[in-house]
Structure formats: structure tokens, C-alpha cells
Amino acid sequence: MIEMPVEVSANSGAGAERAKERVRKGQAPIVPARGVAGNALVLVIAIMTFLSCLTLGAVTMVRDTAAAWQTQIAREATIQIKPDEGLDMEAALAESASIAGGFPGVTGTRIIDRNATARLLEPWLGAGLNMDELPVPRLVILTVDRASPPDFAALRSALTEKVPGLILDDHRTWVDRLVSMSRTTVTIGLTVLALILLATVLTVVFATRGAMAGNGHIIEVLHFVGAEARFIAKEFRRNFLVTGMKGAVAGGFAAVLVFLGFSLWSSRNLATPQADQAMALFGNFSIGVLGYAGVVFIVALIGAITAATSHATVVAHLHGLEVRQPDG
Amino acid sequence: MIRFENVGLRYGMGPEILRDISFQIPPSSFQFLSGPSGAGKTTLLRLLFMSLKPTRGLIQMFGKDRSRITPRDLPLLRRRIGIVFQDFRLLDHMTTYENVALPLRVRGREESSYRSDVSELLKWVGLGERMHVLPPVLSGGEKQRAAIARALIEQPEILLADEPTGNVDPPLARRLLRLFIELNRLGTAVVIATHDLGLMEQVDARRMILSNGRLDIYD
């Protein structure tokens, strides 16, 4: 190489030795991690991921619970016979049970006997009720094959032909309402999720741009030493992907902990009134495999968004450097 | 190697900062670019480094018309130019060694392939003992030498230096000048922007004097 009239002395000293050690181990990253990461960015990403995962978990839970309700209700139908003058209730019950039992799609019938009916009414009318004194309707519960349910219209006409005044309730109204309610709830939940994700994207975009602003000098130096745009973008993208993933994993992990905590709480308080109430509303607080997969998806999505944002910001910054004009 | 013909440059609708600038920089040439403060020396260097486009006139860089050079081609052309900024532009989180090695690193070269070259160059510019320290603890002169070493590491065809002796004492300024002369002897064209008359008097080289936006050349 070129000769230079400059004296060279031995390099000594603990600091220099440490730095030499660093050279041996590997060079400093071109984009310093601490400059980019900024704990604030990690925290913002963690919070947004946490909220997104909670919303997704809630949507999953509502959908699963509604589906479970729907399945339970659709599994049964009820025949209701109101007492009437001249009607032999027991005979009518037996006949309607036998007609229904012979119908394809009905897998079983169960007559609610007098004692069971009295027990059903006990909370309202008290114990020791004399059924003959009141016109209490009687019920036959039909178990329905969900795979091939009976033709309820035909069953209804066959039954009313033999027993006038009989009502066959296939719970269709309830099921329809429930389906519509669960669909509405899931749609609202998904809309909220979409809004939170959008807010996450925008927050990440602004936070990433903010963190990038402090690294403009690095982009410029790389640019001046002849680095290609894709090299510079790659250096920043890699760094921001790590930052994004740190925040996203922390947020996702916190959300999973919350789900597991609720699940544990509901299983520990299984028989208590509070848990019963909560179970009635939210099912068993389990978000299921799909919910956990959703958390993983959101974590990956937010990491990818952070990386893509930094990439786009670097490319835009470089473009600004290249096309900067004196009259611009 | 580089040719300017009737180049003019203005910011926005303001007056022309540079007017009808015409010159050539042949390979292996040595020239000073001088003029009073605010005469447009740095702007002319930026035109030479292709970080600005002229508002009129023709610039040819390494045989290519500047107006036809795409952003994709720019990094490859810039690798043929070494530049030393007045404010050094060293990265504070990297050691002197890492700063100087940066141009090689961005080209994807393995560290083992350039370690000895970088160490040798650092010793050559008198930073052998400061190789593994961070720029904030370097003096102005040391930063300047590190910036020069970074510009030289790839042995560019042309070196542009903006006030390279502005932050150093006269003995070191003379040493840096010897460094530039040595480099030029090895085939690199050198353009030094300076208003240090004492420095220019030490070398019998072409002088490009900017004043009122116009360029006068004294061979």
C-alpha cells in the first residue's frame, strides 16, 4: 500500500484491547439497536399487540359460545299440550310422543311427568302444587338428530291432526335470534379488531418514523459511501423487525397470560355463583386453538408491519436524497 | 473523467448560485477549489458528487451524461469517488476502524479480506493507536484523518475534500497535504476545496477560484 511518513507505535491499553476483542467477535451493527429500538417503540408495539390480541380473543370466545348455545338448542324440540275440557292429557301425551318418536329425524322422546312438571314450576308456585287445580301445560321433549333433522312442518301437522291445541316448538325462533345476535356480535368484534389493527399500523408507522428520524445521518453516510438502497433498507428493516417482534411477542405473551389467567380463575371457581354467571355469558373463558393461532398471527403481522414501515421510510428518505433538487 | 459545460444552479426562484461553470477534471490531476465563504464551493462539490443536479448545462461523469444517470446507477458511480466532508460524518457508535471499513462492508466484503488493509491505512494516516476508539473521543484532527481514510479505503479515481485542513494545526495540515499529494502520485485525481491560501501556496497545482457564482481557472 501507500507509504506515509507517520510514526506508528504499539497499540496498548485495556480499552483498546476490549475494542479489539469486539473486532474479533464481530463488528458493531451499522444501525445501532438502542438508537432504533427506543424502549418507547417496543412499549407502543407491545400495547397495541396486547389490545389486538384481547379483541381477537373476545371475538373468538363470543363466536364459540354462540355456536355452543346454538348446537345445544338445535338438539331438542318441545311439544306443548295445553289442558282442555274433555282432553285426556296422559293419553294425548303418550300419543304425541308415539307419533313423534316414529318420525324420521327424531331420535328420542321424553314425557315430562307430573312430578317433574311440578318441580319445574316450584320456584314460582311453591311446593305442594296440585296440578289438577291449574291448567298447567305439559311437555314432551324430543331429541333431534342434528345431522338429519325431522321435517318440522310435517311433524307439526301430523301431531295437531291427532291432538288439537298442541304446539310444537322447534326453537327455530330462538336459534334464528341467537344466530343473528352472534353474527352481529362477531361482526362488531371484527370491526373493532380491524380498527385496532389499523390504529396499530398507524401507531407503528409514526413510531417507526420517529425512531428513523434519529437515524437519518446513518442513512446519509451509507448513501455517501456508495451503499445501494436495498442494502441500507435491509440493515434498517432487520433492526426494526427485531424491535417489532420484541414488542409484539411481549404484547401477545401478555394477552395469552390474561386468557390463561381467566381460564384458571373460571376453573377454580367452577361452582360459585360468580363463575356460573360468567360462564353463562362467556362460556368457559377458553379461546381455543384458533384463538392462540390468531395471537401468533397478530404477533407476526405486527412484526412484519414494523419491518415494512421502516423499509418504506428508508426508501422514501433515500429517494428524497437522490431527487433533491436545488429548486425542490 | 469529469466535464462541466455551462453549468448553472439556482435554489428555487432565487438568483443563480453558480453561473456558466465550465471545466474538466482529467484523471490523476490535482486542483484546489477556492473562493470566499459562501461562494458555492460546497455546492460545486455536491454537483461533483452527484448529490445535486444542475438547473442547466451539461455534466459528464466518467463519460456518462449526468441527466441520464438513474438513481440505481448512482451508488456504483459514487464508489469511484471518495469524499471528505467538512463535518467528517463519522458514525459515533462505530470505532475508527469500523468507520473506515464501512465502504468495504457495504459492498458485502468479508472482514477478514480487508482487516489488514484498513489497519495499514489507519497507521498510514497516523491513527494506528486510535483504531479501536469511538469518534466522540477523537480530536478534530483525528476525526478528519479518519474521514480521509474512509474516503481512501477503496482507492477511488477521484477524491473530493471539503476544507480538509480546516480543523487541524499547520503541521498536521502539511502532513495531510503530503498525504493527498502522495495519493495523487499514485493516480487518484484530487479536488481540495479550501480557502486556506497558505495551503495552496505549498503546492504548484491548478487553482479553481469561485467568486460571484463564476469560476476562474489558473493552471
Coordinates of C-alpha atoms in Angstrom, one line a residue:
Chain A
M1 CA 0.0 0.0 0.0
I2 CA 0.9 3.7 0.1
E3 CA 3.7 4.8 2.4
M4 CA 3.1 7.5 4.8
P5 CA 5.7 9.4 6.9
V6 CA 3.8 8.9 10.1
E7 CA 5.3 7.1 13.1
V8 CA 3.4 4.0 14.4
S9 CA 3.6 2.9 17.9
A10 CA 2.3 -0.3 19.6
N11 CA -1.3 -0.3 20.5
S12 CA -1.7 -1.0 24.2
G13 CA -4.3 -0.3 26.9
A14 CA -7.2 -2.1 28.3
G15 CA -9.8 -0.1 26.4
A16 CA -8.1 -0.8 23.1
E17 CA -7.9 -4.5 24.0
R18 CA -11.6 -4.6 24.7
A19 CA -12.3 -2.9 21.4
K20 CA -10.0 -5.3 19.6
E21 CA -11.9 -8.2 21.2
R22 CA -15.1 -6.7 19.8
V23 CA -13.5 -6.7 16.3
R24 CA -12.5 -10.3 16.7
K25 CA -16.0 -11.2 17.8
G26 CA -17.8 -9.2 15.1
Q27 CA -18.3 -5.6 14.1
A28 CA -20.8 -3.2 15.6
P29 CA -24.1 -3.2 13.8
I30 CA -24.4 -0.5 11.2
V31 CA -27.7 0.6 12.7
P32 CA -27.3 0.6 16.5
A33 CA -30.0 -1.4 18.2
R34 CA -30.5 1.0 21.1
G35 CA -30.9 4.0 18.8
V36 CA -33.6 2.4 16.8
A37 CA -35.4 0.3 19.4
G38 CA -36.1 3.1 21.8
N39 CA -38.0 1.4 24.6
A40 CA -41.0 3.6 23.8
L41 CA -41.4 2.0 20.4
V42 CA -41.2 -1.5 21.9
L43 CA -43.7 -0.5 24.5
V44 CA -46.1 1.0 22.0
I45 CA -46.0 -2.0 19.8
A46 CA -46.5 -4.3 22.9
I47 CA -49.6 -2.4 24.0
M48 CA -51.2 -2.3 20.5
T49 CA -50.5 -6.1 20.1
F50 CA -51.9 -6.8 23.5
L51 CA -55.1 -4.9 22.7
S52 CA -55.4 -6.6 19.2
C53 CA -55.0 -10.0 20.8
L54 CA -57.5 -9.3 23.5
T55 CA -60.1 -8.2 20.9
L56 CA -59.4 -11.2 18.8
G57 CA -59.7 -13.5 21.8
A58 CA -63.0 -11.9 22.8
V59 CA -64.4 -12.3 19.2
T60 CA -63.3 -16.0 19.2
M61 CA -64.9 -16.6 22.6
V62 CA -68.2 -15.0 21.7
R63 CA -68.3 -16.9 18.4
D64 CA -67.5 -20.2 20.1
T65 CA -70.0 -19.6 22.9
A66 CA -72.8 -18.7 20.5
A67 CA -72.0 -21.8 18.4
A68 CA -72.3 -23.9 21.5
W69 CA -75.6 -22.4 22.5
Q70 CA -76.9 -22.9 19.1
T71 CA -75.9 -26.5 19.0
Q72 CA -77.5 -27.2 22.4
I73 CA -80.8 -25.6 21.4
A74 CA -81.0 -27.2 18.0
R75 CA -80.5 -30.6 19.6
E76 CA -84.0 -30.5 21.1
A77 CA -87.6 -29.6 20.2
T78 CA -90.6 -29.4 22.6
I79 CA -94.2 -30.5 22.3
Q80 CA -96.5 -28.5 24.5
I81 CA -100.1 -29.6 25.2
K82 CA -102.5 -27.3 26.9
P83 CA -105.2 -28.8 29.1
D84 CA -108.6 -28.6 27.6
E85 CA -112.0 -29.8 28.6
G86 CA -112.5 -33.4 27.5
L87 CA -108.8 -33.9 26.8
D88 CA -107.2 -36.9 28.3
M89 CA -103.8 -35.3 29.0
E90 CA -101.9 -38.6 29.7
A91 CA -103.3 -40.2 26.5
A92 CA -102.6 -37.1 24.5
L93 CA -99.0 -37.0 25.8
A94 CA -98.5 -40.7 25.1
E95 CA -100.0 -40.4 21.6
S96 CA -98.0 -37.4 20.6
A97 CA -94.8 -39.0 21.9
S98 CA -95.5 -42.1 19.9
I99 CA -96.3 -40.1 16.7
A100 CA -93.1 -38.0 17.1
G101 CA -91.0 -41.0 18.1
G102 CA -91.9 -42.7 14.8
F103 CA -90.9 -39.7 12.7
P104 CA -87.6 -39.9 10.9
G105 CA -85.0 -37.5 12.4
V106 CA -86.4 -37.8 16.0
T107 CA -84.0 -40.0 18.0
G108 CA -85.9 -40.0 21.3
T109 CA -88.9 -38.7 23.2
R110 CA -89.3 -37.9 26.9
I111 CA -92.6 -37.0 28.6
I112 CA -92.2 -34.6 31.4
D113 CA -94.3 -36.3 34.1
R114 CA -96.5 -34.6 36.7
N115 CA -93.8 -34.6 39.3
A116 CA -91.1 -33.2 37.0
T117 CA -93.6 -30.5 35.8
A118 CA -94.4 -29.6 39.4
R119 CA -90.6 -29.3 40.1
L120 CA -90.3 -27.1 37.1
L121 CA -93.0 -24.8 38.5
E122 CA -91.9 -25.0 42.1
P123 CA -89.8 -21.8 42.0
W124 CA -92.8 -19.8 41.0
L125 CA -95.8 -21.6 42.5
G126 CA -94.2 -23.2 45.6
A127 CA -94.1 -26.8 46.8
G128 CA -97.2 -29.0 47.1
L129 CA -98.8 -27.8 43.9
N130 CA -102.0 -29.6 42.9
M131 CA -101.7 -29.9 39.2
D132 CA -105.4 -30.6 38.7
E133 CA -106.3 -27.2 40.1
L134 CA -104.4 -25.2 37.5
P135 CA -104.4 -25.5 33.7
V136 CA -100.8 -26.4 33.5
P137 CA -99.5 -27.3 30.1
R138 CA -97.5 -30.5 29.8
L139 CA -94.3 -31.1 27.8
V140 CA -92.8 -33.8 25.7
I141 CA -89.1 -33.3 24.9
L142 CA -87.9 -34.6 21.5
T143 CA -84.3 -35.3 20.9
V144 CA -83.4 -34.3 17.4
D145 CA -80.8 -35.9 15.1
R146 CA -78.8 -32.7 14.2
A147 CA -77.3 -34.4 11.1
S148 CA -80.8 -35.0 9.5
P149 CA -83.4 -33.1 11.5
P150 CA -87.1 -34.0 11.0
D151 CA -89.4 -32.2 8.7
F152 CA -90.9 -30.0 11.4
A153 CA -93.8 -28.8 9.3
A154 CA -94.9 -32.3 8.5
L155 CA -94.4 -33.4 12.2
R156 CA -96.4 -30.4 13.3
S157 CA -99.4 -31.2 11.1
A158 CA -99.3 -34.9 11.9
L159 CA -99.4 -34.0 15.6
T160 CA -102.1 -31.3 15.5
E161 CA -104.3 -33.6 13.5
K162 CA -104.4 -36.1 16.4
V163 CA -104.2 -33.7 19.3
P164 CA -105.8 -30.3 18.6
G165 CA -104.3 -27.4 20.5
L166 CA -100.8 -29.0 20.5
I167 CA -97.9 -26.7 20.0
L168 CA -94.6 -28.0 18.5
D169 CA -91.7 -25.6 19.3
D170 CA -88.6 -26.4 17.3
H171 CA -86.8 -23.4 18.9
R172 CA -86.3 -22.0 15.4
T173 CA -87.2 -18.5 16.6
W174 CA -84.6 -18.7 19.4
V175 CA -82.0 -20.3 17.1
D176 CA -82.6 -17.6 14.5
R177 CA -82.3 -14.8 17.0
L178 CA -79.2 -16.4 18.5
V179 CA -77.6 -16.8 15.1
S180 CA -78.4 -13.2 14.3
M181 CA -77.1 -12.0 17.7
S182 CA -73.9 -13.9 17.5
R183 CA -73.3 -12.8 13.9
T184 CA -73.9 -9.2 14.9
T185 CA -71.5 -9.6 17.9
V186 CA -68.8 -11.2 15.9
T187 CA -69.2 -8.6 13.1
I188 CA -68.9 -5.8 15.7
G189 CA -65.9 -7.6 17.3
L190 CA -64.2 -8.0 13.9
T191 CA -64.8 -4.3 13.1
V192 CA -63.3 -3.3 16.4
L193 CA -60.3 -5.7 15.7
A194 CA -59.9 -4.1 12.2
L195 CA -59.9 -0.6 13.8
I196 CA -57.4 -1.6 16.5
L197 CA -55.2 -3.2 13.8
L198 CA -55.5 0.0 11.7
A199 CA -54.6 2.1 14.7
T200 CA -51.7 -0.3 15.4
V201 CA -50.4 0.1 11.9
L202 CA -50.6 3.9 12.1
T203 CA -49.0 4.0 15.5
V204 CA -46.2 1.7 14.4
V205 CA -45.8 3.8 11.2
F206 CA -45.5 7.0 13.3
A207 CA -43.4 5.5 16.0
T208 CA -41.1 3.9 13.4
R209 CA -40.8 7.1 11.5
G210 CA -40.0 8.9 14.8
A211 CA -37.3 6.3 15.6
M212 CA -36.0 6.6 12.0
A213 CA -35.7 10.4 12.3
G214 CA -32.8 9.9 14.7
N215 CA -31.0 7.7 12.1
G216 CA -31.1 10.0 9.1
H217 CA -27.4 10.6 9.5
I218 CA -26.6 6.9 9.2
I219 CA -28.7 6.7 6.0
E220 CA -26.8 9.6 4.6
V221 CA -23.4 8.3 5.5
L222 CA -24.2 4.9 4.0
H223 CA -25.5 6.7 0.9
F224 CA -22.3 8.7 0.6
V225 CA -20.1 5.6 0.9
G226 CA -21.9 4.1 -2.1
A227 CA -24.3 1.7 -0.4
E228 CA -27.1 0.6 -2.6
A229 CA -30.7 1.4 -1.5
R230 CA -31.6 -2.2 -0.9
F231 CA -28.5 -2.7 1.4
I232 CA -29.5 0.3 3.5
A233 CA -33.1 -0.7 3.6
K234 CA -32.1 -4.2 4.6
E235 CA -30.0 -3.0 7.5
F236 CA -32.8 -0.9 8.9
R237 CA -35.5 -3.5 8.2
R238 CA -33.6 -6.2 10.1
N239 CA -33.2 -3.9 13.1
F240 CA -36.8 -2.8 13.1
L241 CA -38.1 -6.3 12.6
V242 CA -36.3 -7.3 15.8
T243 CA -37.8 -4.3 17.6
G244 CA -41.3 -5.0 16.3
M245 CA -41.0 -8.7 17.2
K246 CA -39.8 -7.8 20.7
G247 CA -42.9 -5.6 21.3
A248 CA -45.3 -7.9 19.5
V249 CA -44.1 -11.0 21.3
A250 CA -44.3 -9.2 24.7
G251 CA -47.9 -8.0 23.9
G252 CA -49.0 -11.3 22.6
F253 CA -47.5 -13.1 25.6
A254 CA -49.3 -10.7 28.0
A255 CA -52.6 -11.4 26.2
V256 CA -52.1 -15.2 26.4
L257 CA -51.3 -14.8 30.1
V258 CA -54.6 -12.9 30.6
F259 CA -56.5 -15.7 28.7
L260 CA -54.8 -18.3 30.8
G261 CA -55.5 -16.3 34.0
F262 CA -59.2 -16.1 33.2
S263 CA -59.3 -19.7 32.3
L264 CA -57.7 -20.7 35.6
W265 CA -60.0 -18.4 37.5
S266 CA -63.1 -19.9 36.0
S267 CA -61.9 -23.5 36.5
R268 CA -61.0 -22.7 40.2
N269 CA -64.4 -21.1 40.9
L270 CA -66.4 -23.6 38.9
A271 CA -69.3 -24.0 41.4
T272 CA -69.5 -20.4 42.6
P273 CA -72.4 -18.0 41.6
Q274 CA -69.9 -15.5 40.0
A275 CA -68.3 -18.2 37.9
D276 CA -71.8 -19.5 36.9
Q277 CA -72.8 -16.0 35.8
A278 CA -69.6 -15.5 33.9
M279 CA -69.8 -19.0 32.3
A280 CA -73.4 -18.2 31.3
L281 CA -72.2 -15.1 29.5
F282 CA -68.8 -16.1 28.1
G283 CA -68.7 -19.9 28.1
N284 CA -65.6 -21.4 29.7
F285 CA -63.2 -18.5 29.0
S286 CA -61.2 -20.6 26.7
I287 CA -60.1 -19.0 23.4
G288 CA -59.3 -22.4 21.8
V289 CA -56.6 -23.3 19.4
L290 CA -57.9 -20.9 16.8
G291 CA -57.6 -18.0 19.3
Y292 CA -54.0 -18.9 20.1
A293 CA -53.2 -19.2 16.4
G294 CA -54.8 -15.7 16.0
V295 CA -52.4 -14.3 18.6
V296 CA -49.4 -15.8 16.8
F297 CA -50.8 -14.4 13.5
I298 CA -51.2 -10.9 15.0
V299 CA -47.7 -11.0 16.5
A300 CA -46.2 -12.0 13.1
L301 CA -48.4 -9.4 11.4
I302 CA -47.2 -6.5 13.7
G303 CA -43.6 -7.6 13.3
A304 CA -44.0 -7.6 9.6
I305 CA -45.7 -4.2 9.6
T306 CA -42.9 -2.7 11.6
A307 CA -40.3 -4.1 9.2
A308 CA -42.2 -2.9 6.1
T309 CA -42.7 0.6 7.6
S310 CA -39.0 1.0 8.2
H311 CA -38.2 -0.3 4.7
A312 CA -40.7 2.2 3.1
T313 CA -39.3 5.0 5.3
V314 CA -35.7 4.3 4.3
V315 CA -36.6 4.0 0.6
A316 CA -38.5 7.3 0.8
H317 CA -35.6 9.0 2.6
L318 CA -33.1 7.8 0.0
H319 CA -35.4 8.8 -2.8
G320 CA -35.5 12.3 -1.2
L321 CA -31.7 12.4 -1.1
E322 CA -31.4 11.3 -4.8
V323 CA -34.0 13.5 -6.3
R324 CA -33.3 16.5 -4.1
Q325 CA -33.1 19.5 -6.4
P326 CA -31.9 23.0 -5.8
D327 CA -35.4 24.2 -6.8
G328 CA -37.1 21.5 -4.8
Chain B
M1 CA -13.1 12.0 -16.4
I2 CA -15.4 14.8 -15.3
R3 CA -16.6 17.6 -17.6
F4 CA -18.8 20.6 -16.8
E5 CA -20.2 22.8 -19.6
N6 CA -22.1 26.0 -18.9
V7 CA -23.4 24.6 -15.7
G8 CA -25.8 26.8 -13.8
L9 CA -27.6 26.2 -10.5
R10 CA -30.2 28.1 -8.6
Y11 CA -32.3 27.4 -5.5
G12 CA -36.0 27.9 -6.2
M13 CA -36.7 31.1 -8.0
G14 CA -33.6 32.8 -6.4
P15 CA -30.5 34.1 -8.3
E16 CA -28.1 31.6 -9.8
I17 CA -25.6 30.4 -7.2
L18 CA -23.3 29.0 -9.9
R19 CA -23.2 30.5 -13.4
D20 CA -21.8 29.2 -16.6
I21 CA -19.3 26.9 -14.9
S22 CA -17.1 25.0 -17.4
F23 CA -14.1 22.9 -16.5
Q24 CA -12.7 19.4 -16.8
I25 CA -11.0 17.2 -14.2
P26 CA -8.6 14.9 -16.0
P27 CA -7.5 11.6 -14.5
S28 CA -4.6 11.9 -12.0
S29 CA -5.0 15.7 -11.8
F30 CA -4.6 17.8 -8.7
Q31 CA -6.5 21.0 -8.1
F32 CA -7.6 23.4 -5.4
L33 CA -11.1 24.8 -5.4
S34 CA -11.1 28.1 -3.6
G35 CA -13.1 31.3 -3.1
P36 CA -14.6 33.4 -0.3
S37 CA -17.0 31.8 2.1
G38 CA -20.5 31.4 0.6
A39 CA -19.1 31.4 -3.0
G40 CA -20.5 28.0 -3.7
K41 CA -17.6 25.7 -3.1
T42 CA -19.6 23.1 -1.2
T43 CA -22.4 23.3 -3.8
L44 CA -19.9 22.7 -6.6
L45 CA -18.6 19.7 -4.6
R46 CA -22.1 18.4 -4.3
L47 CA -22.6 18.7 -8.0
L48 CA -19.4 16.7 -8.5
F49 CA -20.6 14.1 -6.0
M50 CA -23.9 13.9 -7.9
S51 CA -26.0 14.7 -4.8
L52 CA -27.4 17.7 -6.7
K53 CA -28.5 18.1 -10.3
P54 CA -27.7 21.3 -12.2
T55 CA -30.6 23.5 -13.3
R56 CA -28.9 24.0 -16.6
G57 CA -25.8 22.9 -18.5
L58 CA -24.1 19.6 -19.1
I59 CA -22.2 17.5 -16.7
Q60 CA -20.4 14.3 -17.7
M61 CA -19.3 11.9 -15.0
F62 CA -16.9 9.1 -16.1
G63 CA -18.2 9.5 -19.6
K64 CA -21.9 9.4 -18.7
D65 CA -24.4 12.3 -19.0
R66 CA -25.5 13.2 -15.5
S67 CA -29.1 13.8 -16.7
R68 CA -29.2 10.2 -17.9
I69 CA -27.8 8.6 -14.7
T70 CA -30.5 6.8 -12.9
P71 CA -30.7 6.5 -9.0
R72 CA -29.9 2.8 -9.4
D73 CA -26.6 3.7 -11.2
L74 CA -25.6 6.3 -8.6
P75 CA -24.1 4.1 -5.9
L76 CA -21.9 2.3 -8.4
L77 CA -20.6 5.6 -9.7
R78 CA -20.1 7.1 -6.2
R79 CA -17.9 4.2 -5.4
R80 CA -15.4 5.7 -7.8
I81 CA -15.4 8.9 -5.8
G82 CA -14.1 9.4 -2.4
I83 CA -15.5 12.3 -0.4
V84 CA -14.3 14.0 2.8
F85 CA -16.9 16.3 4.4
Q86 CA -16.1 19.4 6.4
D87 CA -18.1 17.9 9.3
F88 CA -16.5 14.5 9.0
R89 CA -19.8 12.5 9.1
L90 CA -18.3 9.6 11.1
L91 CA -20.8 7.2 12.8
D92 CA -20.4 7.7 16.6
H93 CA -21.4 4.2 17.5
M94 CA -18.7 2.6 15.4
T95 CA -14.9 2.5 16.1
T96 CA -12.5 4.4 13.9
Y97 CA -11.6 1.0 12.3
E98 CA -15.3 0.2 11.6
N99 CA -15.9 3.7 10.2
V100 CA -13.0 3.4 7.8
A101 CA -14.0 -0.1 6.8
L102 CA -17.6 0.9 6.2
P103 CA -17.3 1.4 2.4
L104 CA -15.9 -2.1 2.1
R105 CA -18.6 -3.5 4.4
V106 CA -21.4 -2.1 2.4
R107 CA -20.0 -3.8 -0.7
G108 CA -20.5 -7.1 1.1
R109 CA -16.8 -7.9 1.6
E110 CA -15.8 -10.3 4.4
E111 CA -13.9 -8.6 7.2
S112 CA -11.0 -11.0 7.0
S113 CA -10.4 -9.8 3.5
Y114 CA -9.8 -6.2 4.4
R115 CA -8.7 -6.2 8.0
S116 CA -5.0 -5.7 7.3
D117 CA -5.7 -3.1 4.6
V118 CA -7.8 -1.0 7.0
S119 CA -5.2 -1.3 9.8
E120 CA -2.4 -0.3 7.4
L121 CA -4.3 2.7 6.1
L122 CA -5.1 3.8 9.7
K123 CA -1.4 3.6 10.6
W124 CA -0.6 5.5 7.4
V125 CA -2.8 8.4 8.5
G126 CA -1.4 8.3 12.0
L127 CA -4.4 6.6 13.7
G128 CA -2.8 3.3 14.5
E129 CA -3.2 3.9 18.2
R130 CA -6.7 5.2 17.8
M131 CA -8.1 2.4 15.7
H132 CA -10.4 0.9 18.3
V133 CA -11.9 4.1 19.9
L134 CA -15.2 5.7 19.2
P135 CA -15.2 9.1 17.3
P136 CA -16.5 11.2 20.2
V137 CA -13.2 10.7 21.9
L138 CA -11.1 11.7 18.8
S139 CA -9.8 15.2 18.4
G140 CA -10.9 17.3 15.4
G141 CA -7.7 16.4 13.5
E142 CA -8.1 12.7 14.2
K143 CA -11.7 12.8 13.0
Q144 CA -10.5 14.5 9.9
R145 CA -7.9 11.8 9.3
A146 CA -10.4 9.1 9.9
A147 CA -12.8 10.7 7.4
I148 CA -9.9 10.9 4.9
A149 CA -9.0 7.3 5.5
R150 CA -12.7 6.3 4.9
A151 CA -12.7 8.1 1.6
L152 CA -9.4 6.5 0.5
I153 CA -10.0 2.9 1.6
E154 CA -11.5 1.9 -1.8
Q155 CA -8.7 3.7 -3.7
P156 CA -11.1 6.0 -5.6
E157 CA -10.4 7.5 -9.0
I158 CA -11.1 11.0 -7.6
L159 CA -11.0 12.4 -4.1
L160 CA -13.2 15.4 -3.2
A161 CA -12.3 17.1 0.1
D162 CA -14.2 19.9 1.6
E163 CA -11.9 22.1 3.8
P164 CA -9.8 19.0 4.9
T165 CA -7.4 21.1 6.9
G166 CA -10.0 23.4 8.5
N167 CA -9.8 21.6 11.9
V168 CA -6.1 20.8 12.1
D169 CA -3.0 22.6 13.2
P170 CA -0.5 23.8 10.5
P171 CA 2.0 20.8 10.9
L172 CA -0.8 18.3 10.5
A173 CA -2.3 20.3 7.6
R174 CA 1.1 20.0 5.9
R175 CA 1.1 16.2 6.6
L176 CA -2.4 15.8 5.2
L177 CA -1.4 17.7 2.2
R178 CA 1.6 15.4 1.7
L179 CA -0.9 12.5 2.0
F180 CA -3.1 14.0 -0.8
I181 CA 0.0 14.6 -3.0
E182 CA 1.2 11.0 -2.4
L183 CA -2.3 9.8 -3.3
N184 CA -2.3 11.9 -6.4
R185 CA 1.1 10.5 -7.4
L186 CA -0.5 7.0 -7.2
G187 CA -3.1 8.0 -9.8
T188 CA -6.0 9.5 -7.9
A189 CA -7.4 12.8 -9.1
V190 CA -7.7 15.2 -6.2
V191 CA -10.0 18.3 -5.7
I192 CA -9.5 20.1 -2.4
A193 CA -12.0 22.9 -1.6
T194 CA -10.3 25.3 0.8
H195 CA -9.9 29.0 1.5
D196 CA -6.5 28.4 3.2
L197 CA -4.1 30.4 1.0
G198 CA -1.1 29.0 2.9
L199 CA -2.1 25.5 2.0
M200 CA -2.4 26.4 -1.7
E201 CA 1.0 28.1 -1.8
Q202 CA 2.7 24.9 -0.8
V203 CA 1.7 23.1 -4.0
D204 CA 2.1 24.1 -7.5
A205 CA -1.4 22.9 -8.6
R206 CA -4.3 24.1 -10.7
R207 CA -6.5 26.6 -8.8
M208 CA -10.2 27.0 -9.5
I209 CA -11.4 30.2 -7.9
L210 CA -15.2 30.7 -7.4
S211 CA -16.4 34.2 -7.0
N212 CA -19.9 35.7 -7.5
G213 CA -21.0 32.3 -8.9
R214 CA -18.4 32.3 -11.7
L215 CA -15.4 30.1 -11.9
D216 CA -11.9 31.2 -12.9
I217 CA -9.2 28.7 -13.5
Y218 CA -5.5 29.3 -13.1
D219 CA -3.4 26.5 -14.4

